Amino acid sequence: MSGSVPDSGCGCCGTASAERTEQPVRAGSAVRVRLLAGAEQLGIGGEDLGGLAGLFDGGDCAAVQGRMAQLVTGRLAATEARIVELVEEAARLQAGMPDARPGPLEEVAGLQRRIVELGGMVGVLQGAAARLSEPATTGACREDCACVTAASAVTTPRVPASRMALSAAAVGGGSDIVCTLEGGTDAMSERITDWQTVVGAATGREPADGGVTLTFDHDPGAAVELARLAAAEFACCSFFTFTLTIGPMGMRFTVTAPEEARDVVTAVYGTAAPAASGGS
């Protein structure tokens, strides 16, 4: 009596066909590649990346997701803290150069651009953290599991702009001193450049309660630009208050914020020149 031999392989020795064995291998390899590529996009590398690969190879997606969540949380906290440090550094530079010397201004502009770049990364990491908080897949990782799709998750970022906001984020609370990157990082980068141009045209700076007042000559174009930028900035960082006054002596543009966000005001708009000390 002859036994039937399946088309897919040898029935007597149990050998599977190449098509049946290679397909799951290829699928698993593709998921592994996507997982590791996404982890690298989130700034995970070196031994941490190798550790994720080892966990993936172990076939326990819950373990992969748990470890990846830990790494993303750590990266997020470090990136948020670095943003606040850069804001404080830019504020110190601005406070020390009310005469707007070119060298320091270029350094401040570089810090402002870096802050925007890191803000974009915070948005990516926050999206990943939210995705990784979802229930884990049972068994091996699949192409639609949280750890594979974390890098592409989209969320509305909340970028802490002060140490108080950092402290609130650390305990899972909220803070008003955050920026939401309204319009994306490209729009924010363009706006920073536009602010640098407009602020550079100010004829003077005066202290204001909670911020600084920039003075300008009469210029309808500058007035329109100040109003446009203020509206866009408020949509992103709603802790600011902007006031534009036009009168016989020219234009006055006042920027204020709560005490805990004072460094943000100084980092972007500068500070009033210190009063000159009287000679003996």
Protein backbone atom coordinates (compact mmCIF):
# COMPACT_ATOMS: atom_id res chain seq x y z
CA MET A 1 0.00 0.00 0.00
CA SER A 2 1.54 3.20 -1.09
CA GLY A 3 1.44 6.27 1.09
CA SER A 4 0.64 9.64 -0.35
CA VAL A 5 3.46 12.13 -0.52
CA PRO A 6 2.44 15.80 -0.16
CA ASP A 7 3.50 18.21 -2.87
CA SER A 8 5.28 20.28 -0.21
CA GLY A 9 7.90 17.67 0.77
CA CYS A 10 8.84 14.11 1.47
CA GLY A 11 6.20 12.25 3.46
CA CYS A 12 8.45 9.43 4.64
CA CYS A 13 11.14 11.54 6.28
CA GLY A 14 9.10 14.63 7.18
CA THR A 15 11.25 17.03 5.18
CA ALA A 16 9.42 20.28 4.52
CA SER A 17 9.76 22.04 1.24
CA ALA A 18 12.05 25.05 0.90
CA GLU A 19 9.03 27.24 0.21
CA ARG A 20 7.34 26.34 3.49
CA THR A 21 10.46 26.70 5.64
CA GLU A 22 11.88 29.84 4.08
CA GLN A 23 8.66 31.86 4.18
CA PRO A 24 8.40 32.13 8.01
CA VAL A 25 12.14 32.70 8.23
CA ARG A 26 11.90 35.58 5.78
CA ALA A 27 8.88 37.00 7.62
CA GLY A 28 10.66 36.80 10.97
CA SER A 29 13.78 38.40 9.53
CA ALA A 30 11.75 41.29 8.11
CA VAL A 31 10.12 41.94 11.48
CA ARG A 32 13.52 41.82 13.17
CA VAL A 33 14.95 44.32 10.69
CA ARG A 34 12.01 46.68 11.21
CA LEU A 35 12.28 46.41 14.98
CA LEU A 36 15.99 47.23 15.06
CA ALA A 37 15.69 50.00 12.46
CA GLY A 38 12.90 51.61 14.48
CA ALA A 39 14.92 51.32 17.67
CA GLU A 40 17.84 53.09 15.99
CA GLN A 41 15.49 55.89 14.90
CA LEU A 42 14.64 56.32 18.57
CA GLY A 43 18.33 56.71 19.42
CA ILE A 44 18.84 53.20 20.77
CA GLY A 45 22.18 51.71 19.82
CA GLY A 46 25.20 49.73 20.96
CA GLU A 47 24.66 47.14 23.67
CA ASP A 48 21.07 48.26 24.19
CA LEU A 49 20.26 47.54 20.55
CA GLY A 50 22.02 44.19 20.78
CA GLY A 51 20.01 43.38 23.88
CA LEU A 52 16.76 44.05 22.04
CA ALA A 53 17.91 41.78 19.22
CA GLY A 54 18.62 39.02 21.73
CA LEU A 55 15.20 39.39 23.33
CA PHE A 56 13.55 39.31 19.91
CA ASP A 57 15.39 36.11 19.03
CA GLY A 58 14.07 34.61 22.27
CA GLY A 59 10.53 34.87 20.89
CA ASP A 60 9.03 36.82 23.82
CA CYS A 61 7.52 40.04 22.48
CA ALA A 62 6.40 41.18 25.94
CA ALA A 63 10.04 41.14 27.07
CA VAL A 64 11.11 43.09 23.99
CA GLN A 65 8.39 45.67 24.52
CA GLY A 66 9.12 46.05 28.22
CA ARG A 67 12.83 46.62 27.64
CA MET A 68 12.22 48.98 24.75
CA ALA A 69 9.79 51.00 26.88
CA GLN A 70 12.49 51.38 29.55
CA LEU A 71 15.04 52.58 26.99
CA VAL A 72 12.63 55.04 25.38
CA THR A 73 11.59 56.45 28.75
CA GLY A 74 15.24 57.02 29.63
CA ARG A 75 15.97 58.66 26.28
CA LEU A 76 12.91 60.86 26.62
CA ALA A 77 13.85 62.11 30.09
CA ALA A 78 17.44 62.81 28.99
CA THR A 79 16.32 64.69 25.87
CA GLU A 80 13.81 66.81 27.76
CA ALA A 81 16.44 67.67 30.37
CA ARG A 82 18.91 68.62 27.65
CA ILE A 83 16.39 71.01 26.10
CA VAL A 84 15.97 72.83 29.41
CA GLU A 85 19.76 73.01 29.81
CA LEU A 86 20.10 74.56 26.35
CA VAL A 87 17.34 77.08 27.08
CA GLU A 88 19.17 78.10 30.25
CA GLU A 89 22.47 78.33 28.37
CA ALA A 90 20.94 80.51 25.64
CA ALA A 91 19.36 82.72 28.30
CA ARG A 92 22.74 83.19 30.02
CA LEU A 93 24.34 84.19 26.74
CA GLN A 94 21.52 86.58 25.88
CA ALA A 95 21.61 88.15 29.33
CA GLY A 96 25.33 88.78 28.99
CA MET A 97 25.20 90.53 25.64
CA PRO A 98 22.55 93.27 25.53
CA ASP A 99 24.76 95.04 22.99
CA ALA A 100 24.08 92.16 20.55
CA ARG A 101 27.66 91.30 19.69
CA PRO A 102 27.79 89.13 16.49
CA GLY A 103 29.80 86.20 17.90
CA PRO A 104 27.52 85.39 20.84
CA LEU A 105 24.43 85.97 18.68
CA GLU A 106 25.57 83.23 16.32
CA GLU A 107 26.09 80.93 19.29
CA VAL A 108 22.60 81.67 20.59
CA ALA A 109 21.13 81.01 17.15
CA GLY A 110 22.88 77.64 17.11
CA LEU A 111 21.46 76.78 20.53
CA GLN A 112 17.97 77.78 19.41
CA ARG A 113 18.20 75.53 16.35
CA ARG A 114 19.42 72.64 18.49
CA ILE A 115 16.51 73.14 20.89
CA VAL A 116 14.07 72.83 17.99
CA GLU A 117 15.78 69.65 16.74
CA LEU A 118 15.61 68.06 20.17
CA GLY A 119 11.99 69.15 20.50
CA GLY A 120 11.21 67.11 17.41
CA MET A 121 12.93 64.10 18.96
CA VAL A 122 10.88 64.55 22.14
CA GLY A 123 7.74 64.33 20.02
CA VAL A 124 8.96 61.09 18.43
CA LEU A 125 9.92 59.59 21.80
CA GLN A 126 6.62 60.60 23.41
CA GLY A 127 4.75 58.92 20.57
CA ALA A 128 6.86 55.80 20.98
CA ALA A 129 6.35 55.76 24.75
CA ALA A 130 2.59 55.98 24.28
CA ARG A 131 2.62 53.11 21.78
CA LEU A 132 4.82 50.96 24.02
CA SER A 133 2.39 51.41 26.91
CA GLU A 134 -0.20 49.39 24.99
CA PRO A 135 -0.78 45.70 25.86
CA ALA A 136 2.02 43.48 24.58
CA THR A 137 1.64 40.79 21.94
CA THR A 138 1.62 37.19 23.18
CA GLY A 139 4.44 35.09 21.80
CA ALA A 140 6.89 36.33 19.19
CA CYS A 141 6.86 39.86 17.80
CA ARG A 142 4.78 40.48 14.69
CA GLU A 143 4.91 43.31 12.17
CA ASP A 144 2.02 45.12 13.87
CA CYS A 145 3.18 44.83 17.49
CA ALA A 146 3.94 47.94 19.54
CA CYS A 147 7.70 47.50 19.65
CA VAL A 148 7.94 47.24 15.85
CA THR A 149 5.69 50.25 15.16
CA ALA A 150 6.79 52.48 18.06
CA ALA A 151 9.10 54.70 15.99
CA SER A 152 6.27 55.64 13.61
CA ALA A 153 3.70 56.44 16.30
CA VAL A 154 2.23 59.94 16.10
CA THR A 155 1.19 62.07 19.05
CA THR A 156 0.87 65.74 19.95
CA PRO A 157 4.19 66.50 21.66
CA ARG A 158 4.44 68.41 24.91
CA VAL A 159 8.00 69.67 25.21
CA PRO A 160 8.93 70.88 28.72
CA ALA A 161 10.48 74.35 28.60
CA SER A 162 11.41 74.78 32.26
CA ARG A 163 12.68 72.78 35.22
CA MET A 164 9.24 72.95 36.82
CA ALA A 165 7.76 71.36 33.70
CA LEU A 166 10.46 68.67 33.84
CA SER A 167 9.57 67.89 37.44
CA ALA A 168 5.89 67.65 36.57
CA ALA A 169 6.62 65.30 33.65
CA ALA A 170 8.79 63.10 35.87
CA VAL A 171 5.87 62.36 38.18
CA GLY A 172 3.35 61.97 35.38
CA GLY A 173 1.76 65.36 35.89
CA GLY A 174 1.11 68.27 33.57
CA SER A 175 2.53 71.75 33.28
CA ASP A 176 1.57 74.87 31.39
CA ILE A 177 5.22 75.59 30.58
CA VAL A 178 5.36 73.33 27.54
CA CYS A 179 5.47 73.79 23.78
CA THR A 180 3.41 71.62 21.44
CA LEU A 181 5.47 72.19 18.26
CA GLU A 182 2.38 73.45 16.45
CA GLY A 183 3.00 73.07 12.71
CA GLY A 184 5.97 70.75 13.21
CA THR A 185 9.68 71.27 13.68
CA ASP A 186 10.19 72.73 10.19
CA ALA A 187 7.70 75.50 10.92
CA MET A 188 9.28 76.11 14.31
CA SER A 189 12.77 76.32 12.77
CA GLU A 190 11.54 78.88 10.25
CA ARG A 191 9.86 80.84 13.01
CA ILE A 192 13.04 80.91 15.11
CA THR A 193 14.93 82.30 12.10
CA ASP A 194 12.22 84.92 11.57
CA TRP A 195 12.34 85.89 15.25
CA GLN A 196 16.10 86.31 15.03
CA THR A 197 15.65 88.71 12.10
CA VAL A 198 12.90 90.74 13.75
CA VAL A 199 14.51 90.88 17.19
CA GLY A 200 17.77 91.92 15.57
CA ALA A 201 16.04 94.99 14.13
CA ALA A 202 14.92 96.28 17.55
CA THR A 203 16.19 99.74 18.44
CA GLY A 204 16.33 98.94 22.15
CA ARG A 205 15.28 96.72 25.03
CA GLU A 206 13.60 97.71 28.27
CA PRO A 207 12.73 95.66 31.34
CA ALA A 208 9.11 94.60 31.67
CA ASP A 209 7.27 92.95 34.54
CA GLY A 210 7.77 89.27 33.71
CA GLY A 211 9.79 89.75 30.55
CA VAL A 212 11.22 92.31 28.17
CA THR A 213 10.00 95.11 25.91
CA LEU A 214 11.59 95.56 22.50
CA THR A 215 11.35 98.97 20.87
CA PHE A 216 11.13 99.58 17.12
CA ASP A 217 10.85 102.49 14.75
CA HIS A 218 7.52 102.92 12.97
CA ASP A 219 7.35 100.20 10.31
CA PRO A 220 4.02 98.74 9.10
CA GLY A 221 5.81 95.67 7.71
CA ALA A 222 7.55 94.99 11.02
CA ALA A 223 4.24 95.42 12.88
CA VAL A 224 2.56 92.83 10.65
CA GLU A 225 5.50 90.43 11.07
CA LEU A 226 5.51 90.81 14.86
CA ALA A 227 1.78 90.08 14.99
CA ARG A 228 2.14 87.05 12.72
CA LEU A 229 5.01 85.58 14.69
CA ALA A 230 3.33 86.25 18.03
CA ALA A 231 0.16 84.43 16.94
CA ALA A 232 2.15 81.44 15.67
CA GLU A 233 4.33 81.33 18.78
CA PHE A 234 1.33 81.43 21.11
CA ALA A 235 -0.23 78.51 19.24
CA CYS A 236 2.90 76.52 20.06
CA CYS A 237 3.89 77.88 23.49
CA SER A 238 0.76 79.26 25.12
CA PHE A 239 2.50 80.43 28.30
CA PHE A 240 3.71 83.55 26.46
CA THR A 241 1.86 86.86 26.51
CA PHE A 242 2.60 89.26 23.64
CA THR A 243 1.62 92.94 23.51
CA LEU A 244 2.25 95.24 20.54
CA THR A 245 1.75 98.96 21.11
CA ILE A 246 2.04 101.58 18.38
CA GLY A 247 2.30 105.22 19.41
CA PRO A 248 3.94 108.56 18.64
CA MET A 249 7.34 107.34 19.90
CA GLY A 250 7.37 104.20 17.74
CA MET A 251 6.42 100.59 18.38
CA ARG A 252 6.79 98.63 21.61
CA PHE A 253 6.62 94.85 21.64
CA THR A 254 6.41 93.25 25.09
CA VAL A 255 6.95 89.55 25.76
CA THR A 256 6.15 88.14 29.20
CA ALA A 257 5.76 84.72 30.78
CA PRO A 258 5.35 83.18 34.24
CA GLU A 259 8.41 83.29 36.49
CA GLU A 260 9.32 79.65 35.84
CA ALA A 261 9.48 80.37 32.08
CA ARG A 262 11.56 83.53 32.33
CA ASP A 263 14.62 81.82 30.83
CA VAL A 264 12.58 80.96 27.73
CA VAL A 265 11.76 84.64 27.20
CA THR A 266 15.40 85.62 27.58
CA ALA A 267 16.66 82.78 25.38
CA VAL A 268 14.55 83.93 22.43
CA TYR A 269 14.02 87.67 22.91
CA GLY A 270 16.99 88.76 24.99
CA THR A 271 16.98 90.97 28.06
CA ALA A 272 17.16 94.65 28.85
CA ALA A 273 20.58 96.24 29.14
CA PRO A 274 21.72 96.49 32.77
CA ALA A 275 21.72 99.94 34.27
CA ALA A 276 25.11 101.61 33.96
CA SER A 277 26.90 102.02 37.26
CA GLY A 278 27.77 105.56 38.20
CA GLY A 279 31.42 106.57 38.33
CA SER A 280 33.05 107.98 41.43
